[in-house]
Structures are given as structure tokens and as C-alpha cells.
XYZ file of C-alpha atoms in Angstrom:
502
model
C 0.000 0.000 0.000
C 1.565 3.276 -1.056
C 1.892 5.875 1.689
C 2.467 9.601 1.214
C 5.539 10.185 -0.925
C 8.729 11.267 0.779
C 9.584 14.989 0.627
C 12.656 15.634 -1.520
C 15.766 16.725 0.307
C 17.316 20.173 -0.160
C 20.305 20.427 -2.464
C 23.596 21.765 -1.190
C 24.126 25.561 -1.412
C 26.630 26.836 -3.992
C 28.391 25.049 -6.746
C 26.442 22.519 -8.634
C 23.534 21.993 -6.354
C 22.576 18.487 -5.435
C 19.457 17.240 -7.077
C 16.430 17.458 -4.839
C 14.960 14.175 -3.703
C 12.260 12.549 -5.801
C 8.704 12.430 -4.579
C 7.086 9.202 -3.481
C 6.620 6.327 -5.844
C 3.278 5.445 -7.360
C 0.687 4.563 -4.760
C -0.410 0.957 -4.901
C -3.945 -0.294 -5.359
C -5.802 0.623 -2.247
C -2.995 3.068 -1.374
C -2.970 6.763 -0.610
C -2.040 9.726 -2.798
C 1.483 10.007 -4.152
C 4.019 12.263 -2.445
C 4.623 15.908 -3.450
C 7.762 16.931 -5.293
C 10.793 17.684 -3.160
C 11.966 21.294 -2.953
C 15.322 22.193 -4.491
C 18.033 24.576 -3.395
C 20.648 24.631 -6.123
C 19.410 21.397 -7.637
C 16.531 20.035 -9.677
C 13.211 19.466 -8.017
C 12.205 15.895 -7.325
C 9.372 14.170 -9.205
C 5.996 13.893 -7.546
C 4.650 10.388 -7.005
C 1.449 9.198 -8.680
C -1.611 8.776 -6.471
C -3.073 5.342 -5.844
C -6.689 4.224 -5.606
C -8.832 3.233 -2.656
C -8.909 4.399 0.955
C -6.119 6.291 2.608
C -4.188 4.366 5.281
C -2.609 6.826 7.692
C 0.101 5.583 10.035
C 0.983 8.405 12.376
C 3.774 6.625 14.219
C 4.097 2.882 13.959
C 4.243 -0.161 11.726
C 1.334 -1.394 9.614
C 1.432 -5.008 8.496
C -1.280 -6.240 6.081
C -1.351 -9.957 5.451
C -3.268 -9.357 2.185
C -1.836 -7.140 -0.512
C -5.032 -5.195 -0.972
C -8.149 -4.139 0.866
C -11.504 -4.106 -0.827
C -12.014 -0.387 -1.538
C -13.845 1.404 1.220
C -15.709 -1.744 2.187
C -14.897 -3.957 5.138
C -11.554 -5.738 4.900
C -11.798 -9.299 3.623
C -11.644 -12.212 6.039
C -8.096 -12.972 7.052
C -6.804 -9.395 6.782
C -5.002 -8.270 9.897
C -3.477 -4.969 10.906
C -0.585 -4.861 13.350
C 0.236 -1.431 14.790
C 2.211 -0.086 17.695
C 0.683 2.224 20.291
C 0.570 5.400 18.198
C -0.456 3.906 14.876
C -3.779 5.239 13.529
C -6.260 4.055 10.921
C -8.723 6.385 9.202
C -12.054 5.342 10.662
C -13.786 5.198 7.309
C -11.338 2.605 5.993
C -13.435 -0.058 7.793
C -10.430 -2.248 8.572
C -10.849 -4.190 11.821
C -7.785 -5.686 13.551
C -8.148 -9.390 14.328
C -8.790 -9.734 18.098
C -6.495 -11.816 20.230
C -7.785 -15.245 21.293
C -9.747 -15.260 24.537
C -8.852 -17.216 27.628
C -9.001 -20.988 27.115
C -11.260 -23.224 29.175
C -10.980 -26.957 29.856
C -14.165 -29.015 29.687
C -13.670 -32.784 29.511
C -10.392 -34.709 29.386
C -10.828 -38.162 27.847
C -9.399 -40.500 28.863
C -8.405 -39.010 32.222
C -5.556 -41.501 32.674
C -2.546 -42.777 30.792
C 0.548 -44.949 30.951
C 3.391 -43.574 33.038
C 5.684 -44.602 30.170
C 3.992 -41.949 28.028
C 2.285 -41.874 24.652
C -1.380 -42.105 25.698
C -3.652 -40.441 23.132
C -6.313 -38.203 24.702
C -8.772 -35.427 23.861
C -9.550 -32.151 25.615
C -12.841 -30.404 24.889
C -13.262 -26.783 25.885
C -13.034 -23.261 24.461
C -10.405 -20.772 23.344
C -8.061 -23.215 21.608
C -5.978 -22.241 18.566
C -3.192 -23.705 16.456
C -0.540 -22.325 18.821
C -2.070 -23.890 21.931
C 0.258 -25.896 24.156
C -0.570 -28.630 26.680
C 1.503 -29.638 29.682
C 0.802 -32.617 31.939
C 2.466 -32.500 35.323
C 4.783 -29.776 34.023
C 5.942 -31.805 31.000
C 5.008 -30.855 27.439
C 2.523 -33.057 25.600
C 2.441 -33.372 21.803
C -0.634 -31.328 20.837
C -2.793 -31.623 17.699
C -5.198 -28.730 17.055
C -8.634 -29.901 15.909
C -10.890 -26.868 16.408
C -11.367 -23.922 18.783
C -13.285 -26.345 21.030
C -11.169 -29.506 20.727
C -7.528 -30.477 20.881
C -5.876 -33.877 21.132
C -2.520 -34.784 22.609
C -0.051 -37.570 23.225
C 0.770 -37.571 26.929
C 4.356 -37.297 28.155
C 5.870 -39.673 30.677
C 4.813 -39.258 34.289
C 5.219 -40.551 37.807
C 3.514 -43.904 38.208
C 0.434 -43.997 40.469
C 0.021 -40.235 40.639
C -2.318 -37.436 39.605
C -0.997 -34.570 37.478
C -2.260 -31.086 36.691
C -3.241 -30.290 33.095
C -2.391 -26.790 31.806
C -3.531 -25.392 28.448
C -2.081 -22.147 27.061
C -3.159 -20.467 23.816
C -1.477 -17.892 21.575
C -2.563 -15.007 23.810
C -0.466 -16.406 26.632
C -3.616 -17.065 28.669
C -3.886 -20.377 30.519
C -6.441 -22.775 31.976
C -5.456 -25.268 34.671
C -7.264 -28.426 35.772
C -5.714 -29.692 38.999
C -5.199 -33.422 39.580
C -6.914 -34.167 36.279
C -4.748 -36.832 34.629
C -3.668 -40.070 36.305
C -0.481 -41.955 35.446
C -0.593 -45.731 35.954
C 1.470 -48.828 35.327
C 1.214 -50.131 31.776
C -0.308 -53.422 32.956
C -3.079 -51.931 35.123
C -5.639 -51.413 32.357
C -8.935 -53.300 32.036
C -9.194 -54.053 28.328
C -12.791 -55.289 28.166
C -16.175 -55.073 29.893
C -16.216 -58.711 31.013
C -17.033 -59.541 34.626
C -14.212 -62.080 34.948
C -11.305 -63.465 32.967
C -8.143 -62.072 31.473
C -7.909 -58.282 31.248
C -11.216 -57.782 33.111
C -11.552 -55.143 35.813
C -11.837 -57.831 38.473
C -8.611 -59.476 37.270
C -6.728 -56.171 37.191
C -7.815 -55.290 40.741
C -6.679 -58.712 41.964
C -3.283 -58.376 40.274
C -2.631 -54.785 41.362
C -0.231 -54.014 44.178
C -1.245 -51.926 47.162
C -1.231 -48.256 46.191
C -1.672 -48.904 42.473
C -3.925 -47.037 40.051
C -6.213 -49.228 37.923
C -8.036 -47.834 34.899
C -9.771 -48.784 31.645
C -8.875 -48.833 27.985
C -10.547 -45.906 26.184
C -12.442 -48.323 23.928
C -14.208 -49.855 26.937
C -15.843 -46.471 27.582
C -19.604 -46.492 27.177
C -19.933 -50.158 28.101
C -21.589 -51.473 31.264
C -19.839 -54.135 33.325
C -22.510 -56.569 34.529
C -21.218 -57.980 37.803
C -22.011 -61.533 38.835
C -20.916 -60.743 42.398
C -19.717 -57.729 44.327
C -16.260 -56.321 43.637
C -14.238 -56.609 46.844
C -11.244 -54.343 47.371
C -9.019 -55.024 50.389
C -5.935 -52.970 49.531
C -5.036 -49.330 49.024
C -6.196 -48.626 45.481
C -7.301 -45.869 43.091
C -9.855 -46.893 40.467
C -10.011 -44.393 37.594
C -13.066 -44.667 35.360
C -13.602 -42.918 32.037
C -16.366 -40.718 33.455
C -19.594 -41.438 35.303
C -21.573 -41.772 32.088
C -18.919 -43.919 30.420
C -17.865 -46.452 33.082
C -20.843 -48.198 34.690
C -20.677 -50.978 37.299
C -24.039 -52.783 37.515
C -24.880 -55.066 40.439
C -27.740 -56.780 38.649
C -30.160 -56.069 41.499
C -29.038 -59.121 43.473
C -25.923 -58.035 45.428
C -23.961 -54.923 46.389
C -21.788 -53.429 43.686
C -18.694 -52.875 45.850
C -17.435 -54.005 49.249
C -14.444 -52.047 50.555
C -12.098 -52.930 53.406
C -10.161 -50.888 55.957
C -7.964 -49.277 53.349
C -7.456 -45.976 51.536
C -9.502 -46.179 48.360
C -10.336 -43.587 45.711
C -13.052 -44.046 43.119
C -13.012 -41.606 40.221
C -15.303 -41.107 37.238
C -17.651 -44.084 37.414
C -21.283 -45.024 38.078
C -22.358 -47.504 40.763
C -25.871 -48.733 40.027
C -28.464 -51.474 40.526
C -26.858 -52.890 43.655
C -28.791 -54.524 46.480
C -27.832 -55.433 50.040
C -28.878 -55.434 53.676
C -26.693 -52.409 54.525
C -25.140 -50.621 51.589
C -26.748 -51.527 48.287
C -24.276 -49.635 46.122
C -21.087 -49.276 48.176
C -20.453 -50.832 51.583
C -17.332 -49.403 53.221
C -16.114 -50.908 56.488
C -13.650 -48.514 58.057
C -12.588 -47.365 54.593
C -10.858 -44.054 53.996
C -12.965 -43.481 50.909
C -12.879 -40.624 48.420
C -15.373 -40.594 45.557
C -14.770 -37.942 42.906
C -17.000 -37.248 39.895
C -18.971 -40.433 40.571
C -22.672 -41.282 40.387
C -24.341 -43.631 42.880
C -27.727 -44.235 41.312
C -30.639 -46.647 41.646
C -29.362 -48.930 44.427
C -31.487 -50.562 47.135
C -30.932 -51.630 50.731
C -33.325 -53.685 52.815
C -31.644 -52.053 55.810
C -29.687 -48.803 55.844
C -27.663 -46.919 53.268
C -29.225 -47.636 49.907
C -26.468 -45.848 48.010
C -23.456 -45.694 50.363
C -22.963 -47.236 53.821
C -19.890 -46.315 55.887
C -19.065 -47.617 59.351
C -16.040 -48.005 61.654
C -13.104 -45.602 61.790
C -12.963 -44.418 58.207
C -14.149 -41.397 56.299
C -16.182 -40.507 53.227
C -15.214 -37.590 51.023
C -17.762 -37.086 48.247
C -16.509 -34.546 45.703
C -18.325 -33.332 42.547
C -20.551 -36.415 42.720
C -24.256 -37.290 42.642
C -26.221 -39.721 44.829
C -29.754 -40.143 43.469
C -32.645 -42.539 43.066
C -31.556 -44.924 45.832
C -33.881 -46.635 48.307
C -33.286 -47.572 51.938
C -34.362 -47.020 55.498
C -32.025 -44.745 57.479
C -30.076 -42.905 54.818
C -31.484 -44.003 51.486
C -28.748 -42.011 49.817
C -25.912 -42.084 52.366
C -25.646 -43.696 55.813
C -22.723 -42.722 58.057
C -22.497 -44.903 61.183
C -20.525 -44.091 64.347
C -18.444 -46.645 66.216
C -15.812 -46.343 68.961
C -13.651 -44.034 66.849
C -16.093 -41.953 64.797
C -15.365 -41.568 61.102
C -15.934 -38.241 59.380
C -17.872 -37.160 56.335
C -17.461 -34.415 53.747
C -19.677 -33.432 50.831
C -18.260 -30.813 48.486
C -19.812 -29.559 45.236
C -22.116 -32.593 45.239
C -25.801 -33.440 44.741
C -28.013 -35.755 46.828
C -31.421 -35.903 45.194
C -34.526 -37.978 44.624
C -33.778 -40.779 47.065
C -36.659 -42.743 48.571
C -35.912 -42.091 52.225
C -33.381 -39.742 53.785
C -30.793 -38.086 51.623
C -28.136 -38.354 54.347
C -28.445 -39.989 57.778
C -25.333 -39.275 59.819
C -24.106 -40.200 63.290
C -20.667 -38.693 62.689
C -19.195 -35.197 62.293
C -20.317 -34.135 58.821
C -19.374 -31.125 56.700
C -21.544 -30.110 53.746
C -20.218 -27.329 51.517
C -21.543 -25.916 48.260
C -23.845 -28.866 47.716
C -27.486 -29.419 46.741
C -29.679 -31.792 48.769
C -33.233 -31.777 47.444
C -36.337 -33.840 46.666
C -35.630 -36.765 48.995
C -38.822 -38.291 50.418
C -37.400 -38.442 53.947
C -35.176 -35.821 55.536
C -32.587 -33.986 53.534
C -30.030 -34.328 56.340
C -30.392 -36.144 59.662
C -27.643 -35.194 62.147
C -28.297 -37.647 64.978
C -25.215 -38.092 67.202
C -22.818 -35.431 65.913
C -23.423 -31.985 64.421
C -23.472 -31.166 60.743
C -21.554 -28.066 59.630
C -23.067 -26.572 56.503
C -22.115 -23.703 54.202
C -23.086 -22.427 50.770
C -25.588 -25.260 50.284
C -29.206 -25.806 49.235
C -31.336 -28.113 51.403
C -34.937 -27.865 50.252
C -38.045 -29.666 48.993
C -37.333 -32.769 51.099
C -39.831 -34.496 53.370
C -38.099 -32.702 56.250
C -35.125 -30.598 55.264
C -32.857 -30.596 58.340
C -33.417 -32.542 61.545
C -31.633 -34.492 64.279
C -30.690 -34.360 67.928
C -27.180 -32.946 67.473
C -28.232 -30.081 65.270
C -26.421 -27.958 62.754
C -23.702 -25.345 62.589
C -24.160 -22.773 59.831
C -21.148 -21.065 58.296
C -23.530 -18.955 56.262
C -24.842 -18.489 52.739
C -27.190 -21.481 52.788
C -30.684 -21.842 51.335
C -32.897 -23.920 53.641
C -36.404 -24.566 52.336
C -37.949 -25.044 55.793
C -35.608 -24.066 58.620
C -36.421 -25.165 62.191
C -37.334 -22.321 64.501
C -34.422 -21.391 66.764
C -31.847 -22.954 64.465
C -28.327 -21.658 63.848
C -29.192 -19.744 60.696
C -27.626 -16.310 60.279
C -28.348 -13.177 58.300
C -26.571 -14.514 55.200
C -28.734 -17.664 55.139
C -31.942 -17.711 53.111
C -34.640 -19.658 54.963
C -38.293 -20.553 54.652
C -40.904 -21.757 57.115
C -43.541 -24.472 57.240
C -46.108 -21.900 56.198
C -43.930 -20.376 53.497
C -41.269 -22.796 52.264
C -38.477 -21.209 50.243
C -38.355 -22.625 46.713
C -34.821 -22.694 45.255
C -36.262 -22.815 41.700
C -34.300 -25.704 40.235
C -34.544 -27.633 36.992
C -34.972 -31.392 37.050
C -31.978 -33.651 37.505
C -30.039 -33.694 34.224
C -26.603 -33.512 32.677
C -25.678 -29.830 32.792
C -22.238 -29.657 31.148
C -20.570 -32.273 33.373
C -20.665 -36.081 33.477
C -22.801 -36.279 36.639
C -26.408 -35.102 36.827
C -27.198 -31.864 38.626
C -30.028 -29.384 39.224
C -29.530 -26.182 37.234
C -30.679 -22.903 38.778
C -33.677 -21.386 37.001
C -34.123 -17.699 36.260
C -35.138 -15.892 39.423
C -33.719 -18.508 41.794
C -32.855 -16.974 45.180
C -29.654 -19.042 45.079
C -28.228 -16.986 42.190
C -25.413 -14.729 43.449
C -26.426 -15.684 46.991
C -23.118 -17.186 48.050
C -20.169 -15.832 49.960
C -18.968 -12.613 48.247
C -15.360 -13.328 49.253
C -15.456 -17.020 48.373
C -12.300 -18.522 46.881
C -14.235 -21.178 44.950
C -13.127 -21.550 41.339
C -15.449 -24.264 39.966
C -18.761 -26.052 40.515
C -19.766 -29.729 40.372
C -19.369 -29.830 36.588
C -16.032 -27.983 36.917
C -17.578 -24.920 35.317
C -16.054 -21.639 36.522
C -17.134 -19.942 39.734
C -18.151 -17.207 40.141
C -20.116 -16.301 37.020
C -21.852 -12.973 37.319
C -19.894 -11.482 40.184
C -20.774 -13.583 43.252
C -20.856 -17.369 43.618
C -24.241 -19.093 43.624
C -25.542 -21.248 46.475
C -25.461 -24.988 45.848
C -23.466 -27.346 43.661
C -24.148 -25.609 40.335
C -23.015 -22.181 39.160
C -25.387 -20.584 36.657
C -23.207 -19.483 33.739
C -24.193 -15.866 33.071
């Protein structure tokens, strides 16, 4: 693009004057007018440049870089044209040339599979937003080989990692902006992979659990995802073990309605990304944990039955239950249709974080032990939402509503604020930041039905006008909800397990 022609220099005084500088060269197509002739002192005047056609591009002080050699008259620049200027560079407004914006911040949605061989080379996919061809992926601080598919999908070959460990996943795009998913990719021994959906036999899940050493991670081949493992008997785990599924909707353990799905011993056990369903037992239809130090992350415990207590999960002895970004729904039982936490000589402890307990026939949670409920949603259970019988329940940022009886029990509750309680007992611990209803005027949280809302476990989305929207702690340090969507969205975090994306 031709700019204004250069002004000719002055010739030297006296003698044969130097020739004045020539004017600018001919303006290019889409360029500005040619330069004026240079003045002469003692020499010949320079030649004026010839004007070009199209809009004038004026660069006051900077560098203009067009990736196309022409712009389309005074119309909008064609797709792909970019303008790169420094701080003082100016464009005539009527040129209608729009600089290409920088890529926005990336976001990580689903990582599939969420586990790979410690020896490296596992092929995986990340869905999300804000990806571009210059995006990089690191796993546990080591660079992965990335393949750009689209602004919402990238694939990678994982680097090597530390066996039996979780690693952070970091994505960075061309803008230098990053997204981090903590403890999102598991590295395991090459041999610890269930290669089929068979109940027994070589390469089955049961065989891999039996062969694993204490402390091992066991996972599934990506091609087993979407298949249900029909169990002929309960899976018993009596060693420290981490079982990494492909996601609650992709790895399903089915008890067949005749026995519990899992029986866990006095060990440290983590279950990640799987569904426990259709189990049946006297205490603990889905998962029975005897003194287990149990963490369940991004799991679904759905449709299990107990003739006694704990339709979904039953925990006793000196263990603990940490339920994180998980859903317990549609289970049936007496005390604690969803979850039963039993006290013994050394009481275990319970924690629910960013989780949903919904639609159980009986109590959502029946607890004898110290229980902490944070940023969770406990609704639509036919019995009580939470029974705190022998030890108090500490609750914060949570919805407990639309149950047969929302909160009850002899040991009572401790509120850390910012809860929504549909019907709160008179004289309870509720403070000014809590939103509470009464028997005569229950407080409706305005929730959608249980469904997949972004994540791989079902949740209740907040409807327009819900009193839970922006009702959370204004100085909360939360960064994500049950589906790992960002918190806050809209200024202040929402109450419950789901953040409405505004």
C-alpha cells in the first residue's frame, strides 16, 4: 500500500547543487495519494509520485502489516486481513479495517481418557473453548504433543509421568492465557488397564484389581468407555487402590439387582469417574465401606437398594467418606437411602463438596458422625434432607430444600452462612446470610430437574429468578462447581453445587 511520498531533500548551497529528492513512488492499489515533489536549493526538483486508488491508510507513528496485498475499496476488509500497529499507529475510521482480536482465555471441559501410561504416549482429547493452532498442553509440568482440531477440541499424546500419581493439566493459547485443571490426569502402570467389559477373565476389571499391588492405580482402555460391566458378584477391594473410570456416564458398574456393587475394606480407596448402580444389600446396596478411607470424585451412585440402611453408600467403623463433585440419586433404603454414616468407637468423618443428593426414597443423608456439607445441593428426597443424629453437621453455601423434612436431628447444625434452607427449624443456627423458609412459606430454590448440565454427573440447574443466584459468599475462593464450570459467574458465587453461567 503506497503511503504519502517522501519529501525531496534540499540540495547543497553553492556550486552545482545536489538534485532534490524525488517524490514518493506510485501509490499501490488501495494506497494513498502520491508524495509531493521535493523542494530544491541549487538542484533540480524531485518528481511527484502518482496517487493510488482506494482508501487512505494513515500511520501516524508505527508499523502497519497487512497480510493481504489489498483491501476491498472502502468496504470492510476481507476475512483474514489483519493490521498490526504499535501504540501510536492510527487508521482512518472510514477505511473499515478491523484488527483481528487476540484469542480469549481458554477453558478446559472434559479430558478423555483421564488416565494414561506412566511410560507416556497415551492419546487423549480435551474439549473446551479458546483453543488455537498455537495452543500448548503440559501434563504435570511436562510438554505433551498437541494436535489442534478446532477452537473447542484439541488432542494430545501424553508425556511420561510418575507412576500412580495425579498430574495437573495446563492449556495455554497464543494469547499467553492459561487454563489449569488440577489433579486431572492419572499416570498408571502399563499393565493396570482393564481391556474389556467382562465380569471375569483375562484383562477384566476384576482381574486387574486382583493383580494390582497396594497403592496402584487401575483404569480402563478408552475403547471400553460407554460399556456397562454386569457384575455376577460384588467387587471386593481389600488394599489401598485408586480406580479411575472414564467418566460417570462412560464407566458403569451394575450389580444386577441381586448383590452390592462394591465391598471395601479398611484401606485408603479412591473411586473416580464411574457409576455404581443397581446394587442390592442389607446395609449398603451400592457401596459398603467398612472402616474405609474413601474418596469418591465425579462419581454417580444411582438406583441402588438396601433392605436395611444406606441404599447408596454405607460407611461404618473408623474411616471417612469424602464425596466430591458427585451425585447420589434414586436410591432406596431405610435410614439414609442415599448415604448412611455410622458411628463406632472411633467416629469416622464425612465431607460433601460440590455434590448433589437428590430424589432418594428415604433420607438423603443420615449421619451419626461429624459431617461437613459445603456448596452442595440436597433436594427432593422423600425423607429428611439431612439427619444429624449423634454429631453436628456443619453446613455452608448449600441448598437443602423440597425434602420431606429438610434438616433434623438431635445434634443439630452449625451454619457457616450463605445457605438456602427450604424449611428451617425455629431457633436454628441460621444467620443473616442464610436464606430460609418456614412451614407456612417454604423457600423454593427454583431448580430444573436432575439432568446432565455440562458435566458427566447429573445436577439441578438454577432457574431464572432462583434466590440461590449470586447468593453465596462474596469473598469465596471457589473456582469451579460440580461440573467444573467456573465460579463465580456474574460477580458472586451461587448457592449450591451448580453455578449458573451468566
